[in-house]
Tab-separated table of C-alpha atoms in Angstrom:
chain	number	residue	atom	x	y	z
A	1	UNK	CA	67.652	132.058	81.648
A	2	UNK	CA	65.493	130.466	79.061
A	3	UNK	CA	64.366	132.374	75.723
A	4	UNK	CA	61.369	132.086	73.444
A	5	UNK	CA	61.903	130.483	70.220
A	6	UNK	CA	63.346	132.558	67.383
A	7	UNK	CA	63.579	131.932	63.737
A	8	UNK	CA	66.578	129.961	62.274
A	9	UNK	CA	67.940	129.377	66.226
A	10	UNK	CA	64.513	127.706	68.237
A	11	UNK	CA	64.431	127.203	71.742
A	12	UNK	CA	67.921	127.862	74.163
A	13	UNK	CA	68.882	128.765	77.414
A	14	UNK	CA	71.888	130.887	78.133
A	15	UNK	CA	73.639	129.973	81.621
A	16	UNK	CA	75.782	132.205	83.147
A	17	UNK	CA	79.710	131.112	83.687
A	18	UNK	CA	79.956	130.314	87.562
A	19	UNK	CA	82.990	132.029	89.145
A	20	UNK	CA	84.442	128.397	89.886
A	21	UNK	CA	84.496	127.644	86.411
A	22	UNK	CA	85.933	131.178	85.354
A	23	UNK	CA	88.615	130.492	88.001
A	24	UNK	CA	89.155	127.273	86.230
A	25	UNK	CA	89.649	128.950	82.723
A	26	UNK	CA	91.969	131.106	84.179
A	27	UNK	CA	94.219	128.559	86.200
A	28	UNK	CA	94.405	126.203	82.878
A	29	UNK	CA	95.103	129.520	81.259
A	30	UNK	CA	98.091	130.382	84.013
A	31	UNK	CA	99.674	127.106	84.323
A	32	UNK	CA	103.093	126.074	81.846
A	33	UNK	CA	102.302	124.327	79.278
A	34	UNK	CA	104.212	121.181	78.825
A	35	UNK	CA	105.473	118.949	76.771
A	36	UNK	CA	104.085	115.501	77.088
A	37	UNK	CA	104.372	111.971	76.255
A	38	UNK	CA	101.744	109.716	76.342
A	39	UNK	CA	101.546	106.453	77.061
A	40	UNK	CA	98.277	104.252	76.533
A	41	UNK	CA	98.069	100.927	78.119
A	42	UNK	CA	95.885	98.648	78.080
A	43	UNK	CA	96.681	95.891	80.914
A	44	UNK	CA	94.940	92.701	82.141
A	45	UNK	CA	93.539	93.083	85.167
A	46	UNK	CA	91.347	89.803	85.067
A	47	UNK	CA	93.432	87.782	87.855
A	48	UNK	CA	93.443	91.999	89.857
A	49	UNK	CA	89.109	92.007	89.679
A	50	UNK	CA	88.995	88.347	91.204
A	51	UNK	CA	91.388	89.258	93.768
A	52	UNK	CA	89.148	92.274	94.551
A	53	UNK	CA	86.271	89.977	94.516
A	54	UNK	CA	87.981	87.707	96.618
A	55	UNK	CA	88.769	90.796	99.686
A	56	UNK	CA	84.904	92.023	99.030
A	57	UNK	CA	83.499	88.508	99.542
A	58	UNK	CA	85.690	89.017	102.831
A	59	UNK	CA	84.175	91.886	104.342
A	60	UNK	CA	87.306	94.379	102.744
A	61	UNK	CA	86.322	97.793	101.526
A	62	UNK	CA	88.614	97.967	98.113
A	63	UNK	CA	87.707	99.025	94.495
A	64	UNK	CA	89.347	98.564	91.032
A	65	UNK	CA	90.230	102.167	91.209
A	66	UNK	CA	91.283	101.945	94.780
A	67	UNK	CA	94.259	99.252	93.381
A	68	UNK	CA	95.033	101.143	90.324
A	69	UNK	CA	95.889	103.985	92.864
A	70	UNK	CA	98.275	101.875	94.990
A	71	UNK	CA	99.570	99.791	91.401
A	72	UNK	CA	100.482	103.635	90.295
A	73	UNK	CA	101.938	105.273	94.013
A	74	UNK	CA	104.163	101.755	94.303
A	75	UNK	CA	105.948	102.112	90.847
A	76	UNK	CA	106.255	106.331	91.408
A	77	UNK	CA	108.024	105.388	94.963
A	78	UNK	CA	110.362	103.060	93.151
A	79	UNK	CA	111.085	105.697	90.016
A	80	UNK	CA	110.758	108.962	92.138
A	81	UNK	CA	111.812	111.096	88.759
A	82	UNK	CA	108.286	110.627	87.988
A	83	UNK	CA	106.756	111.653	91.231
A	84	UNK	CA	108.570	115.081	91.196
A	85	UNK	CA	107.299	119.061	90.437
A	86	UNK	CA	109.243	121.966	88.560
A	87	UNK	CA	110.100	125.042	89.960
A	88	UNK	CA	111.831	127.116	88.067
A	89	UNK	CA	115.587	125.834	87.098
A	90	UNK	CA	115.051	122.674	89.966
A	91	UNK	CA	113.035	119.391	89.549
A	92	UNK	CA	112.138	118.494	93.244
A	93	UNK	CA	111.588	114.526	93.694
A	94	UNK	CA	109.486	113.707	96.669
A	95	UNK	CA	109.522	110.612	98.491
A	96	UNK	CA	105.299	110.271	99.393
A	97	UNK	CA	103.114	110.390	96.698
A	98	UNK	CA	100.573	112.593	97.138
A	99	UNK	CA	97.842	111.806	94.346
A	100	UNK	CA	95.378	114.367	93.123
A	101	UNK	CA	91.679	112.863	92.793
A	102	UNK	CA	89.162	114.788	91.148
A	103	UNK	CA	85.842	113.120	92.681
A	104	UNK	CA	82.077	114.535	91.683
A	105	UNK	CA	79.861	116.278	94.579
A	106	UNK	CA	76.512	117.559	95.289
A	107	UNK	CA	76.928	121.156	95.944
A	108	UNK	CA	73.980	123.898	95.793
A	109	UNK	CA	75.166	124.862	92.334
A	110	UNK	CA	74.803	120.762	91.446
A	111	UNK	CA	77.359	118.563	90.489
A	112	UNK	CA	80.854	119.559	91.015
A	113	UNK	CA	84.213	118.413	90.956
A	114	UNK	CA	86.326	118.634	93.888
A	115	UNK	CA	89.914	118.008	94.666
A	116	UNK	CA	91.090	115.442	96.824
A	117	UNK	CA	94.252	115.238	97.633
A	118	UNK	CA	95.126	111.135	98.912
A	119	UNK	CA	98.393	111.700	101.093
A	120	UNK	CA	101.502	109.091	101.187
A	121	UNK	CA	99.542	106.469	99.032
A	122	UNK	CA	102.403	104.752	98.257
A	123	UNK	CA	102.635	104.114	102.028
A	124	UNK	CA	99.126	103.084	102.371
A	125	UNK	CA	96.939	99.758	101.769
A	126	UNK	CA	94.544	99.625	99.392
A	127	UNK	CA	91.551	99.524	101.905
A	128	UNK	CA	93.164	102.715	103.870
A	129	UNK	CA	93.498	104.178	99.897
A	130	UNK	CA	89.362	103.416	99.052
A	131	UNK	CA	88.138	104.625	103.073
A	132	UNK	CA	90.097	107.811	102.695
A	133	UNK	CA	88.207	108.803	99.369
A	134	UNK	CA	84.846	107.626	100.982
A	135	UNK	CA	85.483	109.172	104.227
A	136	UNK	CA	86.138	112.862	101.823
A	137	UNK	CA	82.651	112.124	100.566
A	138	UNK	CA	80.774	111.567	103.760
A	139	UNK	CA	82.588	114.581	105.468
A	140	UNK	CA	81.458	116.603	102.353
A	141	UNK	CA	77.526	114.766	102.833
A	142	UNK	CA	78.224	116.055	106.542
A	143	UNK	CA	79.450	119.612	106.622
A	144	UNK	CA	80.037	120.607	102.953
A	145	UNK	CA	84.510	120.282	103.425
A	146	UNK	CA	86.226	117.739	101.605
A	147	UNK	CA	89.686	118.331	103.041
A	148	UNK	CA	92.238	121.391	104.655
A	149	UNK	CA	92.884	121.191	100.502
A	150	UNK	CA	89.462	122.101	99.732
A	151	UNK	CA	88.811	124.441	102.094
A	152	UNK	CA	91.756	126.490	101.254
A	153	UNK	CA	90.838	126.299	98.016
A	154	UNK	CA	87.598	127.775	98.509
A	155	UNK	CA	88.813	130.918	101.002
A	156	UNK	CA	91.449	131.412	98.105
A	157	UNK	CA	88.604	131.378	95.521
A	158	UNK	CA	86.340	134.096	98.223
A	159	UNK	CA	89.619	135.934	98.043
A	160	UNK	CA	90.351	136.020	94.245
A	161	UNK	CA	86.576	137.032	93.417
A	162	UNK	CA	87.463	140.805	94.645
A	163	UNK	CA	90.678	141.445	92.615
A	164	UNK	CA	91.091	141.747	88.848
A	165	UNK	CA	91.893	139.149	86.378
A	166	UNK	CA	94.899	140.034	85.813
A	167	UNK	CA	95.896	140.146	89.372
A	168	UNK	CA	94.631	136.424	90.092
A	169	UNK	CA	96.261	135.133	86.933
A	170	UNK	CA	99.101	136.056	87.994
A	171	UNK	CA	98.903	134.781	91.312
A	172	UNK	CA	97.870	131.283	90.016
A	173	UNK	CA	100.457	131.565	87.795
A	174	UNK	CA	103.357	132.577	91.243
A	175	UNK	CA	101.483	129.280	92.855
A	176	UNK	CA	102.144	126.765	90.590
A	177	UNK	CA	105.954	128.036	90.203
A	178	UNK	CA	106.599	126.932	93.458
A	179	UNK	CA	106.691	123.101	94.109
A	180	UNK	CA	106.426	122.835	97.297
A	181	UNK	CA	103.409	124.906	97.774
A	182	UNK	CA	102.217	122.546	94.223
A	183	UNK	CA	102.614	119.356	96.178
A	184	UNK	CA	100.929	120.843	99.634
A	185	UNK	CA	97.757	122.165	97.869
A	186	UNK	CA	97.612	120.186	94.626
A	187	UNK	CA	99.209	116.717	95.388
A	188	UNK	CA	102.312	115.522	93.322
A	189	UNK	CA	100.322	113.632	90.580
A	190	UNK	CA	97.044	114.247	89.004
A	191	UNK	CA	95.023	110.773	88.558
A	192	UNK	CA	90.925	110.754	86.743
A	193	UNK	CA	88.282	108.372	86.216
A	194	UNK	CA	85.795	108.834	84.149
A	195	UNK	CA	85.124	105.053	84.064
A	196	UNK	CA	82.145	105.494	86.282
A	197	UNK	CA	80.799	108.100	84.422
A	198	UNK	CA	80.214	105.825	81.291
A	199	UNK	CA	80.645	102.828	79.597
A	200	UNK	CA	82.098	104.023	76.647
A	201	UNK	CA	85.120	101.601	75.982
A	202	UNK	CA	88.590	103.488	74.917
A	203	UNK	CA	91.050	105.503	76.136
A	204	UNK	CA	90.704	108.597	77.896
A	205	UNK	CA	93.650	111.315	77.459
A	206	UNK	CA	94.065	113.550	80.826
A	207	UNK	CA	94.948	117.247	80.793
A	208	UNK	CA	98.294	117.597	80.879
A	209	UNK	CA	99.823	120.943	82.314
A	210	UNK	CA	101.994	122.523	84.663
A	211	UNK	CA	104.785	121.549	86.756
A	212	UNK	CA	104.143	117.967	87.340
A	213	UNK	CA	105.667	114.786	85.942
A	214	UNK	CA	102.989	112.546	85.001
A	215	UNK	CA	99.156	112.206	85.027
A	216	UNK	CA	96.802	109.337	84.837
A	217	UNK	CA	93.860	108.420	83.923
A	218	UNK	CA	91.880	105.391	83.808
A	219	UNK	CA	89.196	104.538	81.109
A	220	UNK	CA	86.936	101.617	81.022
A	221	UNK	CA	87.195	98.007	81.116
A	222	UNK	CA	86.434	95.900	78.203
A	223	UNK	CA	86.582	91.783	77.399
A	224	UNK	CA	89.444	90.744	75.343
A	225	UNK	CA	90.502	87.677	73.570
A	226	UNK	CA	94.375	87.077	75.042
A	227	UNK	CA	96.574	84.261	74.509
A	228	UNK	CA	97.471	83.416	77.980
A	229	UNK	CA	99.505	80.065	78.569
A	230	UNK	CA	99.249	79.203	74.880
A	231	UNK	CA	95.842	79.351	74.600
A	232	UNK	CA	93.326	81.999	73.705
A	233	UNK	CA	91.114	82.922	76.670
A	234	UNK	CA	88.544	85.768	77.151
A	235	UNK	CA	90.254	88.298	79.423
A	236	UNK	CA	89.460	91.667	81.342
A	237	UNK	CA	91.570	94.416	80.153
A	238	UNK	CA	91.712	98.392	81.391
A	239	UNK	CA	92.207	101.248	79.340
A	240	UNK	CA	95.024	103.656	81.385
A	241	UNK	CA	96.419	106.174	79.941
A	242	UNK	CA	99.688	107.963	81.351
A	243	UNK	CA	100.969	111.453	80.526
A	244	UNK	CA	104.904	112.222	81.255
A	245	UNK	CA	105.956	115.783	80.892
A	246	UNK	CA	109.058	115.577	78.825
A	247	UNK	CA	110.266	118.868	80.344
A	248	UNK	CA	111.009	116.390	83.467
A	249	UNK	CA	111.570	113.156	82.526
A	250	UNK	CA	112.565	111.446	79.321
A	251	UNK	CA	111.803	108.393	77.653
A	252	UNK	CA	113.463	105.678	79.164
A	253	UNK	CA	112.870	106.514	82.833
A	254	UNK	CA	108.832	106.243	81.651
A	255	UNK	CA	109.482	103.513	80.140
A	256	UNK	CA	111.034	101.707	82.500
A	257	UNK	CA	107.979	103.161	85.096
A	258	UNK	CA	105.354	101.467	82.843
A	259	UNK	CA	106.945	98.376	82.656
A	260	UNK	CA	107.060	98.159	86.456
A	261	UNK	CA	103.543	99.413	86.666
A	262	UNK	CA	101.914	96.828	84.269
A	263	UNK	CA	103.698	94.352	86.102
A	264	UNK	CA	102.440	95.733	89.545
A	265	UNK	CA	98.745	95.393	88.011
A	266	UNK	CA	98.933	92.107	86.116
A	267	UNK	CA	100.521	90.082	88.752
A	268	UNK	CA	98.388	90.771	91.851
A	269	UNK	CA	99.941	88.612	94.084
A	270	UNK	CA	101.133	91.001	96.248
A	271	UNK	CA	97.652	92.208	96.996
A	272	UNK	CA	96.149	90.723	100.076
């Protein structure tokens, strides 16, 4: 609703709070807080974008983001104390990695996120990884449902609009205490981009929360001056930040991870 001016305040318009992003409050508001580590790389994928390039020129359907995915799922299958969920007095470490993708769609309310969940990625090439994500989109375009996810997300949203608060905070709050009903609805790891959205170089820090052991996100990508076999040459480098919850892993395990991770991504040779 828009309002005439008045002295000292001018022109505004006051917007009502949808009941998706109340239902958002309230979830960040249910979920355990944490405590995190963070972790903010910044890795040289120059020989990863011509390799890209080089599957493009090809006829291959892959992205940057579409390799960062796979770079992440491989080293969380090979350190599967970071691909894990709390419930209660038990970590549970699962074998797929099942990676949480917010991704931006046209609704009739406008832009929105919604959650895609990218099953066994760690199983998956990077071209099945990219047509999965596009393939949520077009469905979406097609008949307005991104995935089984989604859709019982939104019937559990229709649901939650008749009770109290109080009543769906704590049922948010009984959902995320159990891990295995975590990893079915909500993936196993939570990975952004906001990349896309801007070209603002730096990192970006994800929200960190609830039961899982690590988050991602990846920032932009900015040209670097690197010495790279003794000389100094103009390199690509990404931002990516990672986010371990201490409460499940410690130090040296994500260590260890981000070491194998950066490798993964700076030494592309395994990408074909």
């Amino acid at each position: 609703m828009s309002h005439t001016p008045r002295p000292l305040i001018g022109r505004y318009v006051a917007r009502p709070i949808s009941f998706r992003r109340r239902l958002t409050l309230e979830s960040l508001d249910a979920v355990r807080q944490g405590h995190y580590m963070l972790a903010l790389l910044e890795l040289d994928v120059t020989d990863a974008q011509r390799a890209i390039e080089r599957l493009q020129a090809a006829g291959t359907r892959v992205s940057l983001f579409a390799f960062v995915a796979k770079s992440i799922a491989t080293a969380l299958g090979e350190h599967p104390s970071l691909n894990a969920v709390r419930g209660g007095s038990k970590i549970y470490e699962f074998e797929d990695v099942d990676l949480n993708v917010p991704v931006e769609l046209e609704t009739r309310d406008g832009a929105a996120p919604h959650m895609l969940i990218v099953r066994q990625v760690n199983r998956k090439s990077i071209e099945e990884i990219y047509a999965d994500i596009e393939q949520a989109r077009n469905r979406f375009a097609a008949s307005a449902a991104v995935s089984r996810e989604d859709r019982s997300s939104q019937w559990l949203m229709r649901v939650l609009a008749w009770v109290p608060r109080f009543v769906r905070r704590a049922v948010l709050r009984a959902l995320t205490r159990r891990p295995l009903m975590v990893k079915q609805m909500a993936g196993t790891v939570f990975l952004t981009s906001v990349a896309k959205f801007s070209g603002l170089r730096g990192f970006v820090v994800p929200y960190s929360a609830g039961p899982v052991a690590s988050s991602f996100a990846v920032g932009s990508v900015t040209d670097k001056a690197l010495v790279c076999d003794g000389t100094i040459q103009a390199r690509r480098c990404l931002q990516l930040t990672a986010a371990f919850n201490h409460d499940l892993v410690d130090g040296s395990p994500a260590a260890r991870f981000s070491a194998r991770l950066a490798n993964l991504i700076e030494h592309p040779e395994w990408v074909n």
